[in-house]
Amino acid sequence: MIELELADKTHDEARQGEALIIDAPQRGNARKLYIESYGCQMNFADSEIVASILGDNGFETTGDYKEADLVFINTCSIRENAEQRVRNRLSQFGVEKRRNPKLIVGVLGCMAERLKSKFLDEEKLVDMVVGPDAYRDLPQLISQVEDGQKAINVLLSREETYADISPVRLNGNGITAFISIMRGCDNMCSFCVVPFTRGRERSRDPQSIVAEAQDLFDRGYKEVTLLGQNVDSYKWKGADDSEAAGIQVNFAQLLEMVALISPDLRIRFSTSHPKDITDEVLYTIAKYDNICNYIHLPVQSGNSRVLELMNRTYTREWYMNRVDAIRSIIPDCAISTDIIAGFCTETEAEHEETLSMMDYVGYDFAFTFSYSERPGTLAARKLVDDIPEEVKKRRLAEILVKAQQTSLYRLQQNVGKTLRILVEGTSKKSKTDYCGRNDQNAMVVFPATEEIKPGQYLNVLVERCTSATLLGRIVD
Ligand code: SAH
Ligand code: SF4
Ligand code: F3S
C-alpha cells in the first residue's frame, strides 16, 4: 500500500485510490485523531470535514497512528482491490489495538456505507461504522464507543452538504484546495457502486461555495478544484420560504461566480459527464482566463453497445461531438478520461473502438481500470462478468500503451513554448527544483531560485519533457 501526503500528490493521482494521511502540528494535550483516506477527491475533502467536526470537539490530528486515541480510515468501494487494501490496513491497526485496547478504530466512507453492520461482524476490531452523510453524528458515536458499545450510523441524506462546515486544510501545500460543490450521484452507471454508497445527488448552496473559495484566496490559496461526481448536473434552487426564493444556479453560473473572486484564483473542476456538459459551460471556461482549460471527461468505453450496457446514456458519436465542441470553443483545452477494460460481453472489436477513440481524442491523460464487479450494482444483477482475467489484463495493457503515447505526444507539443505556471512547491525528486502546473494541468519542473515562493505565477520556457513532466527554466 502506498501512503503519500497530499503535498506530494496531484489530485489526479489521488483519484487512483491511494492513501492520504492527514497530519498537523500538535498543540496541547488534546485527544489525538489519526485519519487516512482512500478513493476519490471527494473522500479526501470529506476527511477535512471530519477533522473540522472533531476539531470542534477537542481532537487534534496526528500523523502517527501509534500515538492516536482515535484511528479513522475513510474508505473506497469503487473496485474490489480498493476494499482489499482497506482490509489489509485494518489488520495493521488491529496489531496496534491489541497493544493499546483503548484505541478506537472507526471505518468511514463508502465501504462503511456499502457493508453497514456487516462490517462490525466481519472485522472484530472495528468500533464504529459511519457513512458519508453521518459525520455530524461522530462526536455522539464516539461517546457511545467510550461507553463500551459499538456504534453505527449509515443513514444517507437527501439534504446534507456540510455547507456550513469549514474544512480543516491539513497537509496540503497551502496553494491548492478542494471544494465539494455537491454530493451523491443520480446516474446509474451499471458498473458503479457510488449511487449506493453516496446516495442521491444534492447541490450545495452557491453562496457557501463562493465564501469558502474567497476565504481560501484570502488565506493565500491560488487554486480551487470544485468537486462533484457529475459537476455538470449541479443545480441549486433557493428555498421557497427564503430570500433566495426563485433563484436557480447551474454549473456554468457557479463557475462564473467563483471565477469572479479574483483573476489570480485558478478554478479547476471534476468530474464532467459527457451526457451533461453543455456549451454554456464551455463558453464560460473560454470566457475566463482563470478557469483552467482542462476537462476530465470519462469515456469508459469507445463502443456504443458497451456504453449502453454501462448505462452511460451517450453513444460514441455523442462523445465525439462533445470533444469536437470542446476543441472548437476552447482550442487549447486539455482532456483526460477514465476507461474501463473488459466490461461484461465486450468483444475484441469493441475494445478496438476504445483504442480508436483514444486516438481520436488524443487524451492528455487517461486513468485506466480493469472491470471489477461490485455487489448490488445493475451490472452485477443483470450481466455476466464474462471476460477472463487475462483478457482484461491484456486489453488494459493495450489501453495503457495507447494512453502513454497520446499523453507523451501532448506533452511534447509544449517543448519550446513559454507556459504560465502556478508554483506549488519543491519538486518531489529534487529539493533544488520547484514544480507547478500550467493551465492544462501539465506538471512543469524548473530550477529553484531564492526569490521564488509557492503561490507565485511564473513564465517557464519548456526545454524538454519526460513521460509525465515538462522541464524548463524561468523566463520573464
Ligand atoms: N463520477 C465519475 C467517476 C467516479 S468513479 C464519472 O462519472 O465519471 C471513477 C472511475 O472509476 C470511473 O470513471 C470508472 O472508470 C472507474 N470505475 C467505477 N466503477 C468501476 C468498476 N466497477 N470497475 C472498474 N472501474 C470502475
Ligand atoms: Fe458512478 Fe456513473 Fe455516478 Fe460517475 S456518474 S459516480 S460512474 S454512477
Ligand atoms: Fe470510492 Fe466512494 Fe469515491 S467508492 S471513488 S470513495 S465516492
Short mmCIF file of C-alpha atoms in Angstrom, two decimals, residues 199-382:
data_model
loop_
_atom_site.label_atom_id
_atom_site.label_comp_id
_atom_site.label_asym_id
_atom_site.label_seq_id
_atom_site.Cartn_x
_atom_site.Cartn_y
_atom_site.Cartn_z
CA GLY A 199 -26.87 8.41 -2.07
CA ARG A 200 -28.93 10.90 -4.02
CA GLU A 201 -27.41 13.86 -5.75
CA ARG A 202 -27.74 17.22 -4.00
CA SER A 203 -26.14 20.58 -4.72
CA ARG A 204 -24.60 22.83 -2.13
CA ASP A 205 -25.65 26.46 -1.62
CA PRO A 206 -23.57 28.54 -4.08
CA GLN A 207 -23.05 31.35 -1.57
CA SER A 208 -21.33 28.93 0.81
CA ILE A 209 -19.12 27.70 -2.05
CA VAL A 210 -18.12 31.24 -3.04
CA ALA A 211 -17.50 32.14 0.61
CA GLU A 212 -15.25 29.10 1.04
CA ALA A 213 -13.29 29.94 -2.13
CA GLN A 214 -12.98 33.59 -1.07
CA ASP A 215 -11.73 32.57 2.36
CA LEU A 216 -9.12 30.28 0.80
CA PHE A 217 -7.97 33.06 -1.52
CA ASP A 218 -7.73 35.49 1.41
CA ARG A 219 -5.51 32.94 3.15
CA GLY A 220 -3.10 32.76 0.21
CA TYR A 221 -4.54 29.82 -1.75
CA LYS A 222 -4.33 30.28 -5.51
CA GLU A 223 -6.28 27.35 -6.91
CA VAL A 224 -9.54 25.62 -6.04
CA THR A 225 -10.93 22.43 -7.56
CA LEU A 226 -14.72 22.21 -7.47
CA LEU A 227 -15.72 18.62 -6.81
CA GLY A 228 -18.74 16.51 -7.65
CA GLN A 229 -19.36 13.10 -9.23
CA ASN A 230 -21.09 14.91 -12.08
CA VAL A 231 -20.46 18.66 -11.80
CA ASP A 232 -22.47 19.43 -14.93
CA SER A 233 -25.66 18.47 -13.19
CA TYR A 234 -25.02 20.95 -10.37
CA LYS A 235 -28.33 22.73 -9.81
CA TRP A 236 -29.22 24.79 -6.81
CA LYS A 237 -32.62 26.30 -6.13
CA GLY A 238 -33.38 28.83 -3.42
CA ALA A 239 -35.93 27.52 -0.90
CA ASP A 240 -39.44 28.92 -1.42
CA ASP A 241 -39.56 30.42 2.06
CA SER A 242 -36.12 32.05 1.87
CA GLU A 243 -34.74 35.32 0.49
CA ALA A 244 -33.33 33.30 -2.40
CA ALA A 245 -36.78 32.06 -3.48
CA GLY A 246 -36.96 31.75 -7.26
CA ILE A 247 -33.17 31.87 -7.74
CA GLN A 248 -31.55 28.99 -9.62
CA VAL A 249 -27.86 28.45 -10.24
CA ASN A 250 -26.42 25.95 -12.72
CA PHE A 251 -22.81 24.81 -13.08
CA ALA A 252 -21.85 27.43 -15.68
CA GLN A 253 -23.18 30.17 -13.43
CA LEU A 254 -21.41 28.73 -10.40
CA LEU A 255 -18.12 28.61 -12.31
CA GLU A 256 -18.56 32.25 -13.20
CA MET A 257 -19.34 33.24 -9.61
CA VAL A 258 -16.16 31.57 -8.35
CA ALA A 259 -14.06 32.91 -11.24
CA LEU A 260 -15.09 36.47 -10.38
CA ILE A 261 -13.47 36.24 -6.92
CA SER A 262 -10.10 37.20 -8.43
CA PRO A 263 -8.24 36.70 -11.72
CA ASP A 264 -5.40 35.32 -9.55
CA LEU A 265 -7.50 32.44 -8.29
CA ARG A 266 -7.43 29.47 -10.63
CA ILE A 267 -10.52 27.31 -10.89
CA ARG A 268 -10.48 23.62 -11.73
CA PHE A 269 -13.37 21.17 -11.55
CA SER A 270 -14.05 17.44 -11.70
CA THR A 271 -15.82 15.32 -12.90
CA SER A 272 -17.62 16.30 -16.09
CA HIS A 273 -20.15 13.90 -17.55
CA PRO A 274 -20.27 13.62 -21.35
CA LYS A 275 -24.07 13.48 -21.35
CA ASP A 276 -24.44 16.70 -19.35
CA ILE A 277 -21.56 19.02 -20.26
CA THR A 278 -23.15 22.00 -22.04
CA ASP A 279 -21.84 24.56 -24.49
CA GLU A 280 -22.72 27.16 -21.87
CA VAL A 281 -20.11 25.60 -19.56
CA LEU A 282 -17.57 25.52 -22.40
CA TYR A 283 -18.18 29.19 -23.25
CA THR A 284 -17.81 30.12 -19.58
CA ILE A 285 -14.46 28.30 -19.43
CA ALA A 286 -13.37 30.11 -22.60
CA LYS A 287 -14.51 33.49 -21.26
CA TYR A 288 -12.45 33.47 -18.04
CA ASP A 289 -8.67 33.09 -18.15
CA ASN A 290 -8.63 31.81 -14.59
CA ILE A 291 -10.96 28.87 -15.31
CA CYS A 292 -8.47 26.23 -16.35
CA ASN A 293 -8.60 24.81 -19.84
CA TYR A 294 -8.71 21.27 -18.64
CA ILE A 295 -11.66 18.88 -18.65
CA HIS A 296 -11.79 15.41 -17.14
CA LEU A 297 -14.36 13.69 -19.36
CA PRO A 298 -14.59 9.97 -18.59
CA VAL A 299 -15.48 7.98 -21.70
CA GLN A 300 -15.40 4.48 -20.07
CA SER A 301 -15.68 2.78 -23.48
CA GLY A 302 -15.45 3.83 -27.13
CA ASN A 303 -18.21 1.50 -28.26
CA SER A 304 -21.89 2.44 -28.29
CA ARG A 305 -23.22 -1.02 -27.41
CA VAL A 306 -20.93 -1.28 -24.39
CA LEU A 307 -21.82 2.27 -23.37
CA GLU A 308 -25.47 1.29 -23.45
CA LEU A 309 -24.82 -1.75 -21.27
CA MET A 310 -22.92 0.54 -18.94
CA ASN A 311 -25.98 2.79 -18.88
CA ARG A 312 -23.83 5.82 -19.62
CA THR A 313 -26.68 7.27 -21.75
CA TYR A 314 -24.45 8.56 -24.56
CA THR A 315 -23.07 6.99 -27.70
CA ARG A 316 -19.63 7.02 -29.29
CA GLU A 317 -20.86 9.72 -31.71
CA TRP A 318 -22.28 11.87 -28.92
CA TYR A 319 -18.98 11.73 -27.04
CA MET A 320 -17.05 12.67 -30.19
CA ASN A 321 -19.43 15.55 -30.76
CA ARG A 322 -18.75 16.85 -27.22
CA VAL A 323 -15.00 16.57 -27.84
CA ASP A 324 -15.43 18.48 -31.12
CA ALA A 325 -17.34 21.19 -29.24
CA ILE A 326 -14.53 21.45 -26.66
CA ARG A 327 -11.91 21.69 -29.42
CA SER A 328 -13.80 24.42 -31.25
CA ILE A 329 -14.83 26.53 -28.24
CA ILE A 330 -11.61 26.08 -26.18
CA PRO A 331 -8.94 25.19 -28.76
CA ASP A 332 -6.11 24.60 -26.27
CA CYS A 333 -8.17 22.58 -23.78
CA ALA A 334 -6.55 19.51 -22.24
CA ILE A 335 -8.82 16.47 -21.94
CA SER A 336 -8.35 13.49 -19.65
CA THR A 337 -10.52 10.44 -19.19
CA ASP A 338 -11.35 7.24 -17.32
CA ILE A 339 -11.54 3.93 -19.21
CA ILE A 340 -12.73 0.50 -18.10
CA ALA A 341 -11.21 -2.54 -19.83
CA GLY A 342 -13.13 -5.78 -20.20
CA PHE A 343 -16.65 -4.80 -19.23
CA CYS A 344 -19.24 -7.61 -19.49
CA THR A 345 -19.53 -9.08 -23.01
CA GLU A 346 -17.05 -6.62 -24.56
CA THR A 347 -15.69 -8.08 -27.83
CA GLU A 348 -12.26 -7.54 -29.36
CA ALA A 349 -13.77 -5.26 -32.00
CA GLU A 350 -15.48 -3.21 -29.29
CA HIS A 351 -12.23 -2.94 -27.36
CA GLU A 352 -10.57 -1.72 -30.59
CA GLU A 353 -13.15 1.07 -30.69
CA THR A 354 -11.94 2.23 -27.28
CA LEU A 355 -8.41 2.38 -28.69
CA SER A 356 -9.57 4.30 -31.75
CA MET A 357 -11.48 6.72 -29.53
CA MET A 358 -8.24 7.36 -27.67
CA ASP A 359 -6.58 8.20 -30.99
CA TYR A 360 -9.48 10.44 -31.96
CA VAL A 361 -9.34 12.49 -28.77
CA GLY A 362 -5.59 12.29 -28.14
CA TYR A 363 -6.07 12.35 -24.38
CA ASP A 364 -3.65 14.33 -22.27
CA PHE A 365 -4.11 11.72 -19.59
CA ALA A 366 -6.13 8.55 -19.08
CA PHE A 367 -6.95 6.70 -15.84
CA THR A 368 -7.41 3.08 -16.79
CA PHE A 369 -9.11 0.29 -14.88
CA SER A 370 -9.89 -3.36 -15.30
CA TYR A 371 -13.60 -4.04 -14.77
CA SER A 372 -14.33 -5.17 -11.22
CA GLU A 373 -17.84 -6.41 -10.48
CA ARG A 374 -19.39 -4.64 -7.49
CA PRO A 375 -22.12 -6.37 -5.49
CA GLY A 376 -25.57 -4.85 -5.83
CA THR A 377 -24.86 -2.84 -8.97
CA LEU A 378 -27.02 -3.17 -12.08
CA ALA A 379 -24.23 -4.99 -13.91
CA ALA A 380 -23.79 -7.47 -11.06
CA ARG A 381 -27.51 -8.22 -11.09
CA LYS A 382 -28.19 -8.28 -14.83
#
